[in-house]
């Protein structure tokens, strides 16, 4: 599961609203009242998890929603997975090797992996998965990594060789993707009807859990796979309950109706769960997540093309205040787009302390002065500095950020309005055509620091991800170099330099990384918070015999 | 009647097509498309995939062409497959959600009607009493309470604090391991909160409606007459007034039909009930056009059918409408004049009409309007019919109220005993009927859009 979750998050999703966070080396905290004397690991019990949305389908490669990938991550496996320190680790592949020129990648597969229907898992399945994914008829949203592959072939039943035209830094990560069963899907993949195949409603995978049933809109039930290659998981039955209301999920939690929620809200974490009965029934965890929230400028707007104006904004905003006001302190300050704690991260970058006087001075330098004493800065022609901060509707945090920023900008003489727009309209009408001045949005970081699509000047088109319109020749070169190498030691330098330049250039103001705040029922043992969060060792979670609550399964 | 129903059914077809066309255009014009959700704002989602899907879903064609293709399949009841990654047929998606919603809503409606009628009647008959005031307060509280808020409060009280009832879902997770009776109890306990919440708001409105309708009826002359005859208040209310006051209930019941299918988004979301409301909202949010349209066709057809059913049943319970056409034609002929006159005063008193035509309701006072004192006959009490405000348009369109009038012989002689009443009925029906005015302008005209 950890692999799959991590992979979803690894995608640079402009997070639409909910925090999809994982972890890093920041403060990791677990709050519990008492630690029950843990009995020895035992099989059995049912684990009930609440999910706000139903799954989209049971072939995760065809879906893009969080729930499908969570459930899919338990049913399927990839060749590699992310370990607790966010590094790639072997899963169905025992090991992998690069050729010296980074163009050939060879996976050695485990010999003891079986599909849930007892077919052996072999190199043919890997090659099939690759072919199915690059098939234009396959409606898979994430196939970019596969399209860069020049050739995938099975050298023997347990060896796969992947060849690339040019080095691709995220090559190994691509193969953490779900592997699909050739013997069940071949004909559907050829016909382009994978969505309609039985596999999409009765999936057969290689993962730790077997599919039991899916009642759309109600629940998904999975059973432990006794033949799992890393040993049978302890928790015997997993139930994903679909509860479309955040408030109801929380009430179910309070009534001990669910065993796990992936993220409490700040107020739930700080106040509403701070009573003895809850602390006895649940363990709460806290670790920095992998998405950052930012204030983005439209660099095509002549006012924001001037770096002094952007720096003035940075000095006008107090990040600490935002974190305390919006997240009740449950976030980590961000100074760049790399996830703190990962190997490419550096905090040795330029910072902008809260200093309204300095902000005003910078604005004045850029030609924006309060010329008639009415508190609003104006340019030489007397045009006041007004703008609209836009963000998507339905995300309370972003709305609050906009309000606080509005107040702070007023202090330096800038008049800001706030506009909240429904997500789809926001993207289509404002973000894509770059019809905005300032936006509050979120962006996810991956396990690999390659952020070519977000910062490279070639990615500024309406359907591309460089939304601010940022262009810097040196960054372009560094991104290209970083992408073309498979040697971590070299890449570190490129990415650290990129962070320095971005902190200097400020195409956006990096605000904070939200903390992940999961809660797990106290009877579940074996939960060890790590940089990758808590779910990376889900198969090893257990309930001691004496505390098992559900006899079924 | 059959002809009327047939005509209405045929007229529904172009209307349905119009509804679906407008809906199709509107949903297509909404910002964002299904692909924005399938392939999110993500750099790894290649544009090539999008183009491919646009082609596959046929979204590259102009809207009217898309609609035409949709329509061609829809008439064969093929609503296609969902755009979502599960790619399931629309009908099976709807099919698995429908029973839950239908079941919940039928129970809910039954409870609402069962409770609201007595509440409304009591508060109307005891207008301005303490009871009436209390129910009025209750009603306004009910109107003003947001569903979700009440739901959360009840969930906190009964689910979290007291732990008596489950909070959400329809069944416990160990359902399969329960005995039959435990399963029934489990299911029942899951239903309590959603039904209470759903009933509360509806009850408020409906009882208010009932009260209003009753208030109008008890002020009618024929009720007064019934009292004047010395009938006990109970008989007056339950036999004479209530039956007339219930007429609007029929309308509301029939019009509740589409609501039965539509489901309540808020209740379903809060209580995590996988019903139609949720399906509709999710499909709208994900711009899953086939599911949206499938849902819409079902709800739109049901609305149309419900209108028709409302009109037909209304005709069945209110003979003024059923026989209106015939009577109207007759009364325009010279020979029918007398009957028409009589009916004119009766037109305002459906009890009379139904008594004469239906003969089931209250035989003992069959033809009182005809035997009213002349001064009473001569003073129309105004065009307000005995029905509630929803039917007002029907009635205002129905009959001009000439002053004075004579009774049809069949009816006036029928006063009194049952046997004579029987003759009244047989005489009145084919010939003239004592208590009928002109047909309402059109029986359908007051309600539907054409």
PDB file of C-alpha atoms in Angstrom, chain A residues 303-522:
ATOM      1  CA  UNK A 303       3.795  44.270 -12.310  1.00  0.00           C
ATOM      2  CA  UNK A 304       4.931  40.825 -11.207  1.00  0.00           C
ATOM      3  CA  UNK A 305       7.608  40.595 -13.835  1.00  0.00           C
ATOM      4  CA  UNK A 306       9.593  42.875 -11.557  1.00  0.00           C
ATOM      5  CA  UNK A 307      11.331  40.683  -8.947  1.00  0.00           C
ATOM      6  CA  UNK A 308      11.288  43.534  -6.428  1.00  0.00           C
ATOM      7  CA  UNK A 309       7.499  43.425  -6.329  1.00  0.00           C
ATOM      8  CA  UNK A 310       7.546  39.664  -5.708  1.00  0.00           C
ATOM      9  CA  UNK A 311      10.104  40.108  -2.972  1.00  0.00           C
ATOM     10  CA  UNK A 312       7.985  42.850  -1.445  1.00  0.00           C
ATOM     11  CA  UNK A 313       5.099  40.390  -1.269  1.00  0.00           C
ATOM     12  CA  UNK A 314       7.358  37.827   0.376  1.00  0.00           C
ATOM     13  CA  UNK A 315       8.382  40.321   3.028  1.00  0.00           C
ATOM     14  CA  UNK A 316       4.785  41.382   3.591  1.00  0.00           C
ATOM     15  CA  UNK A 317       3.612  37.860   4.370  1.00  0.00           C
ATOM     16  CA  UNK A 318       4.235  36.250   7.726  1.00  0.00           C
ATOM     17  CA  UNK A 319       4.376  32.492   7.102  1.00  0.00           C
ATOM     18  CA  UNK A 320       4.298  31.709  10.796  1.00  0.00           C
ATOM     19  CA  UNK A 321       1.085  33.663  11.143  1.00  0.00           C
ATOM     20  CA  UNK A 322      -0.433  31.732   8.243  1.00  0.00           C
ATOM     21  CA  UNK A 323       0.572  28.400   9.731  1.00  0.00           C
ATOM     22  CA  UNK A 324      -0.792  29.327  13.145  1.00  0.00           C
ATOM     23  CA  UNK A 325      -3.946  30.898  11.840  1.00  0.00           C
ATOM     24  CA  UNK A 326      -4.834  28.460   9.127  1.00  0.00           C
ATOM     25  CA  UNK A 327      -3.341  25.180  10.305  1.00  0.00           C
ATOM     26  CA  UNK A 328      -3.291  25.778  14.061  1.00  0.00           C
ATOM     27  CA  UNK A 329       0.462  25.420  13.836  1.00  0.00           C
ATOM     28  CA  UNK A 330       0.215  22.002  12.177  1.00  0.00           C
ATOM     29  CA  UNK A 331       2.426  22.689   9.185  1.00  0.00           C
ATOM     30  CA  UNK A 332       6.063  23.192   8.322  1.00  0.00           C
ATOM     31  CA  UNK A 333       7.355  26.368   6.737  1.00  0.00           C
ATOM     32  CA  UNK A 334       8.276  25.954   3.077  1.00  0.00           C
ATOM     33  CA  UNK A 335      11.167  27.717   1.379  1.00  0.00           C
ATOM     34  CA  UNK A 336      11.273  25.820  -1.856  1.00  0.00           C
ATOM     35  CA  UNK A 337       9.605  23.135  -3.921  1.00  0.00           C
ATOM     36  CA  UNK A 338      11.620  20.175  -2.633  1.00  0.00           C
ATOM     37  CA  UNK A 339      10.242  18.091   0.143  1.00  0.00           C
ATOM     38  CA  UNK A 340      12.262  18.627   3.326  1.00  0.00           C
ATOM     39  CA  UNK A 341      14.190  15.540   4.286  1.00  0.00           C
ATOM     40  CA  UNK A 342      14.577  14.088   0.822  1.00  0.00           C
ATOM     41  CA  UNK A 343      18.084  13.794  -0.586  1.00  0.00           C
ATOM     42  CA  UNK A 344      17.785  16.712  -2.969  1.00  0.00           C
ATOM     43  CA  UNK A 345      16.517  19.141  -0.350  1.00  0.00           C
ATOM     44  CA  UNK A 346      18.559  22.053   0.952  1.00  0.00           C
ATOM     45  CA  UNK A 347      17.486  24.731   3.379  1.00  0.00           C
ATOM     46  CA  UNK A 348      20.470  26.870   2.554  1.00  0.00           C
ATOM     47  CA  UNK A 349      18.439  29.286   0.443  1.00  0.00           C
ATOM     48  CA  UNK A 350      17.472  32.919   0.651  1.00  0.00           C
ATOM     49  CA  UNK A 351      14.668  33.614   3.106  1.00  0.00           C
ATOM     50  CA  UNK A 352      12.308  36.524   3.384  1.00  0.00           C
ATOM     51  CA  UNK A 353      11.482  37.492   6.936  1.00  0.00           C
ATOM     52  CA  UNK A 354       8.245  39.313   7.727  1.00  0.00           C
ATOM     53  CA  UNK A 355       9.147  42.986   7.383  1.00  0.00           C
ATOM     54  CA  UNK A 356       6.495  45.383   6.066  1.00  0.00           C
ATOM     55  CA  UNK A 357       8.895  48.336   6.047  1.00  0.00           C
ATOM     56  CA  UNK A 358      11.288  46.486   3.800  1.00  0.00           C
ATOM     57  CA  UNK A 359       8.372  45.430   1.621  1.00  0.00           C
ATOM     58  CA  UNK A 360       7.302  49.055   1.221  1.00  0.00           C
ATOM     59  CA  UNK A 361      10.828  50.094   0.397  1.00  0.00           C
ATOM     60  CA  UNK A 362      11.056  47.422  -2.296  1.00  0.00           C
ATOM     61  CA  UNK A 363       7.747  48.531  -3.758  1.00  0.00           C
ATOM     62  CA  UNK A 364       8.911  52.145  -3.781  1.00  0.00           C
ATOM     63  CA  UNK A 365      12.061  51.076  -5.560  1.00  0.00           C
ATOM     64  CA  UNK A 366       9.906  49.411  -8.184  1.00  0.00           C
ATOM     65  CA  UNK A 367       7.951  52.630  -8.639  1.00  0.00           C
ATOM     66  CA  UNK A 368       4.975  51.920  -6.393  1.00  0.00           C
ATOM     67  CA  UNK A 369       4.557  54.702  -3.875  1.00  0.00           C
ATOM     68  CA  UNK A 370       1.785  56.150  -1.810  1.00  0.00           C
ATOM     69  CA  UNK A 371       1.766  59.468  -3.601  1.00  0.00           C
ATOM     70  CA  UNK A 372      -1.274  61.139  -2.061  1.00  0.00           C
ATOM     71  CA  UNK A 373      -1.298  59.746   1.452  1.00  0.00           C
ATOM     72  CA  UNK A 374      -4.445  57.622   1.100  1.00  0.00           C
ATOM     73  CA  UNK A 375      -2.614  54.444   2.041  1.00  0.00           C
ATOM     74  CA  UNK A 376      -2.681  52.899  -1.418  1.00  0.00           C
ATOM     75  CA  UNK A 377       0.472  52.644  -3.480  1.00  0.00           C
ATOM     76  CA  UNK A 378       0.313  53.984  -7.035  1.00  0.00           C
ATOM     77  CA  UNK A 379       2.573  54.059 -10.035  1.00  0.00           C
ATOM     78  CA  UNK A 380       3.814  57.180 -11.748  1.00  0.00           C
ATOM     79  CA  UNK A 381       0.520  57.658 -13.560  1.00  0.00           C
ATOM     80  CA  UNK A 382      -1.419  57.472 -10.328  1.00  0.00           C
ATOM     81  CA  UNK A 383      -2.780  54.001 -11.034  1.00  0.00           C
ATOM     82  CA  UNK A 384      -3.334  52.204  -7.736  1.00  0.00           C
ATOM     83  CA  UNK A 385      -1.908  48.725  -7.124  1.00  0.00           C
ATOM     84  CA  UNK A 386      -4.998  46.534  -6.987  1.00  0.00           C
ATOM     85  CA  UNK A 387      -5.279  42.842  -7.644  1.00  0.00           C
ATOM     86  CA  UNK A 388      -7.493  39.819  -7.096  1.00  0.00           C
ATOM     87  CA  UNK A 389      -6.342  36.792  -5.159  1.00  0.00           C
ATOM     88  CA  UNK A 390      -8.045  33.767  -6.632  1.00  0.00           C
ATOM     89  CA  UNK A 391      -8.397  30.264  -5.326  1.00  0.00           C
ATOM     90  CA  UNK A 392     -10.723  27.327  -5.668  1.00  0.00           C
ATOM     91  CA  UNK A 393     -13.988  27.117  -3.838  1.00  0.00           C
ATOM     92  CA  UNK A 394     -14.467  24.559  -1.117  1.00  0.00           C
ATOM     93  CA  UNK A 395     -10.995  24.712   0.364  1.00  0.00           C
ATOM     94  CA  UNK A 396     -11.345  26.579   3.588  1.00  0.00           C
ATOM     95  CA  UNK A 397      -7.622  26.746   4.249  1.00  0.00           C
ATOM     96  CA  UNK A 398      -6.891  28.468   0.999  1.00  0.00           C
ATOM     97  CA  UNK A 399      -9.709  30.889   1.585  1.00  0.00           C
ATOM     98  CA  UNK A 400      -8.290  31.801   4.974  1.00  0.00           C
ATOM     99  CA  UNK A 401      -4.825  32.200   3.491  1.00  0.00           C
ATOM    100  CA  UNK A 402      -6.253  34.576   0.931  1.00  0.00           C
ATOM    101  CA  UNK A 403      -7.922  36.578   3.670  1.00  0.00           C
ATOM    102  CA  UNK A 404      -4.797  36.877   5.795  1.00  0.00           C
ATOM    103  CA  UNK A 405      -2.677  37.781   2.793  1.00  0.00           C
ATOM    104  CA  UNK A 406      -5.249  40.376   1.782  1.00  0.00           C
ATOM    105  CA  UNK A 407      -4.895  41.978   5.198  1.00  0.00           C
ATOM    106  CA  UNK A 408      -1.100  41.928   5.056  1.00  0.00           C
ATOM    107  CA  UNK A 409      -1.030  43.425   1.568  1.00  0.00           C
ATOM    108  CA  UNK A 410      -3.236  46.224   2.743  1.00  0.00           C
ATOM    109  CA  UNK A 411      -0.533  47.118   5.245  1.00  0.00           C
ATOM    110  CA  UNK A 412       1.898  47.777   2.449  1.00  0.00           C
ATOM    111  CA  UNK A 413      -0.645  49.716   0.428  1.00  0.00           C
ATOM    112  CA  UNK A 414      -1.875  47.050  -1.970  1.00  0.00           C
ATOM    113  CA  UNK A 415      -5.574  46.586  -2.406  1.00  0.00           C
ATOM    114  CA  UNK A 416      -6.537  42.957  -2.908  1.00  0.00           C
ATOM    115  CA  UNK A 417      -9.905  41.385  -3.601  1.00  0.00           C
ATOM    116  CA  UNK A 418     -10.616  37.709  -3.118  1.00  0.00           C
ATOM    117  CA  UNK A 419     -12.415  35.507  -5.587  1.00  0.00           C
ATOM    118  CA  UNK A 420     -13.337  31.867  -5.005  1.00  0.00           C
ATOM    119  CA  UNK A 421     -14.149  29.821  -8.087  1.00  0.00           C
ATOM    120  CA  UNK A 422     -15.415  26.286  -8.525  1.00  0.00           C
ATOM    121  CA  UNK A 423     -12.506  23.962  -9.304  1.00  0.00           C
ATOM    122  CA  UNK A 424     -13.256  23.042 -12.903  1.00  0.00           C
ATOM    123  CA  UNK A 425     -14.085  26.595 -13.877  1.00  0.00           C
ATOM    124  CA  UNK A 426     -11.071  27.883 -11.990  1.00  0.00           C
ATOM    125  CA  UNK A 427      -8.707  25.671 -13.955  1.00  0.00           C
ATOM    126  CA  UNK A 428     -10.353  26.219 -17.291  1.00  0.00           C
ATOM    127  CA  UNK A 429     -11.114  29.909 -17.148  1.00  0.00           C
ATOM    128  CA  UNK A 430      -8.271  31.261 -15.069  1.00  0.00           C
ATOM    129  CA  UNK A 431      -5.348  28.916 -14.613  1.00  0.00           C
ATOM    130  CA  UNK A 432      -4.984  27.462 -18.095  1.00  0.00           C
ATOM    131  CA  UNK A 433      -5.323  30.733 -20.010  1.00  0.00           C
ATOM    132  CA  UNK A 434      -3.189  32.326 -17.263  1.00  0.00           C
ATOM    133  CA  UNK A 435      -5.877  34.887 -16.547  1.00  0.00           C
ATOM    134  CA  UNK A 436      -4.915  35.583 -12.969  1.00  0.00           C
ATOM    135  CA  UNK A 437      -2.765  37.921 -10.953  1.00  0.00           C
ATOM    136  CA  UNK A 438      -2.183  35.965  -7.758  1.00  0.00           C
ATOM    137  CA  UNK A 439      -3.467  32.501  -6.893  1.00  0.00           C
ATOM    138  CA  UNK A 440      -3.369  30.317  -3.800  1.00  0.00           C
ATOM    139  CA  UNK A 441      -2.897  26.673  -4.731  1.00  0.00           C
ATOM    140  CA  UNK A 442      -1.137  23.504  -3.687  1.00  0.00           C
ATOM    141  CA  UNK A 443       1.413  21.356  -5.428  1.00  0.00           C
ATOM    142  CA  UNK A 444       2.626  17.867  -4.616  1.00  0.00           C
ATOM    143  CA  UNK A 445       6.203  16.727  -4.548  1.00  0.00           C
ATOM    144  CA  UNK A 446       7.404  13.315  -5.589  1.00  0.00           C
ATOM    145  CA  UNK A 447      10.039  11.019  -4.289  1.00  0.00           C
ATOM    146  CA  UNK A 448      12.176  12.090  -7.214  1.00  0.00           C
ATOM    147  CA  UNK A 449      13.233  15.727  -7.309  1.00  0.00           C
ATOM    148  CA  UNK A 450      12.739  16.027 -11.067  1.00  0.00           C
ATOM    149  CA  UNK A 451      10.368  18.982 -11.485  1.00  0.00           C
ATOM    150  CA  UNK A 452      11.031  19.635 -15.128  1.00  0.00           C
ATOM    151  CA  UNK A 453       7.350  20.062 -15.937  1.00  0.00           C
ATOM    152  CA  UNK A 454       6.796  22.701 -13.292  1.00  0.00           C
ATOM    153  CA  UNK A 455       9.782  24.980 -13.889  1.00  0.00           C
ATOM    154  CA  UNK A 456      11.143  24.425 -17.387  1.00  0.00           C
ATOM    155  CA  UNK A 457      10.443  27.265 -19.810  1.00  0.00           C
ATOM    156  CA  UNK A 458       9.226  24.808 -22.457  1.00  0.00           C
ATOM    157  CA  UNK A 459       6.322  23.870 -20.196  1.00  0.00           C
ATOM    158  CA  UNK A 460       4.438  27.158 -20.271  1.00  0.00           C
ATOM    159  CA  UNK A 461       1.653  26.138 -22.647  1.00  0.00           C
ATOM    160  CA  UNK A 462      -1.984  26.274 -21.589  1.00  0.00           C
ATOM    161  CA  UNK A 463      -2.112  22.532 -20.927  1.00  0.00           C
ATOM    162  CA  UNK A 464       1.229  22.399 -19.225  1.00  0.00           C
ATOM    163  CA  UNK A 465       2.241  22.696 -15.651  1.00  0.00           C
ATOM    164  CA  UNK A 466       4.457  25.770 -15.594  1.00  0.00           C
ATOM    165  CA  UNK A 467       1.475  27.869 -14.651  1.00  0.00           C
ATOM    166  CA  UNK A 468       3.269  30.943 -13.434  1.00  0.00           C
ATOM    167  CA  UNK A 469       5.086  31.285 -16.741  1.00  0.00           C
ATOM    168  CA  UNK A 470       8.514  31.016 -15.168  1.00  0.00           C
ATOM    169  CA  UNK A 471      11.560  31.036 -17.433  1.00  0.00           C
ATOM    170  CA  UNK A 472      15.191  31.024 -16.391  1.00  0.00           C
ATOM    171  CA  UNK A 473      17.902  29.714 -18.665  1.00  0.00           C
ATOM    172  CA  UNK A 474      20.054  28.363 -15.915  1.00  0.00           C
ATOM    173  CA  UNK A 475      17.161  26.527 -14.320  1.00  0.00           C
ATOM    174  CA  UNK A 476      16.297  25.067 -17.727  1.00  0.00           C
ATOM    175  CA  UNK A 477      19.813  23.733 -18.123  1.00  0.00           C
ATOM    176  CA  UNK A 478      19.923  22.328 -14.618  1.00  0.00           C
ATOM    177  CA  UNK A 479      16.565  20.628 -15.011  1.00  0.00           C
ATOM    178  CA  UNK A 480      17.684  19.012 -18.257  1.00  0.00           C
ATOM    179  CA  UNK A 481      20.922  17.843 -16.713  1.00  0.00           C
ATOM    180  CA  UNK A 482      19.174  16.520 -13.629  1.00  0.00           C
ATOM    181  CA  UNK A 483      16.758  14.575 -15.716  1.00  0.00           C
ATOM    182  CA  UNK A 484      19.420  13.013 -17.875  1.00  0.00           C
ATOM    183  CA  UNK A 485      21.450  11.468 -15.116  1.00  0.00           C
ATOM    184  CA  UNK A 486      20.922   8.366 -13.052  1.00  0.00           C
ATOM    185  CA  UNK A 487      23.736   9.162 -10.640  1.00  0.00           C
ATOM    186  CA  UNK A 488      22.376  10.639  -7.470  1.00  0.00           C
ATOM    187  CA  UNK A 489      25.625  12.338  -6.472  1.00  0.00           C
ATOM    188  CA  UNK A 490      25.627  14.428  -9.621  1.00  0.00           C
ATOM    189  CA  UNK A 491      21.960  15.222  -9.458  1.00  0.00           C
ATOM    190  CA  UNK A 492      22.149  16.585  -5.916  1.00  0.00           C
ATOM    191  CA  UNK A 493      24.153  19.570  -7.143  1.00  0.00           C
ATOM    192  CA  UNK A 494      21.714  20.423  -9.899  1.00  0.00           C
ATOM    193  CA  UNK A 495      18.695  20.343  -7.648  1.00  0.00           C
ATOM    194  CA  UNK A 496      20.280  22.284  -4.805  1.00  0.00           C
ATOM    195  CA  UNK A 497      21.224  25.020  -7.253  1.00  0.00           C
ATOM    196  CA  UNK A 498      17.687  25.065  -8.622  1.00  0.00           C
ATOM    197  CA  UNK A 499      16.330  25.631  -5.120  1.00  0.00           C
ATOM    198  CA  UNK A 500      18.721  28.536  -4.595  1.00  0.00           C
ATOM    199  CA  UNK A 501      17.686  30.182  -7.846  1.00  0.00           C
ATOM    200  CA  UNK A 502      13.983  29.694  -7.172  1.00  0.00           C
ATOM    201  CA  UNK A 503      14.327  31.261  -3.729  1.00  0.00           C
ATOM    202  CA  UNK A 504      16.019  34.219  -5.375  1.00  0.00           C
ATOM    203  CA  UNK A 505      13.587  34.529  -8.276  1.00  0.00           C
ATOM    204  CA  UNK A 506      10.417  33.815  -6.312  1.00  0.00           C
ATOM    205  CA  UNK A 507       8.077  32.780  -9.137  1.00  0.00           C
ATOM    206  CA  UNK A 508       5.810  31.867  -6.266  1.00  0.00           C
ATOM    207  CA  UNK A 509       5.914  32.305  -2.522  1.00  0.00           C
ATOM    208  CA  UNK A 510       6.278  28.874  -0.947  1.00  0.00           C
ATOM    209  CA  UNK A 511       4.104  28.973   2.152  1.00  0.00           C
ATOM    210  CA  UNK A 512       4.030  25.685   4.030  1.00  0.00           C
ATOM    211  CA  UNK A 513       3.940  21.908   3.938  1.00  0.00           C
ATOM    212  CA  UNK A 514       0.800  20.691   5.670  1.00  0.00           C
ATOM    213  CA  UNK A 515       1.253  18.074   8.345  1.00  0.00           C
ATOM    214  CA  UNK A 516      -0.421  14.733   7.949  1.00  0.00           C
ATOM    215  CA  UNK A 517      -2.543  13.891  10.962  1.00  0.00           C
ATOM    216  CA  UNK A 518      -3.752  10.309  10.828  1.00  0.00           C
ATOM    217  CA  UNK A 519      -5.451   8.471  13.660  1.00  0.00           C
ATOM    218  CA  UNK A 520      -5.289   4.701  14.088  1.00  0.00           C
ATOM    219  CA  UNK A 521      -7.288   2.573  16.495  1.00  0.00           C
ATOM    220  CA  UNK A 522      -5.241   1.854  19.586  1.00  0.00           C
TER     221      UNK A 522
END
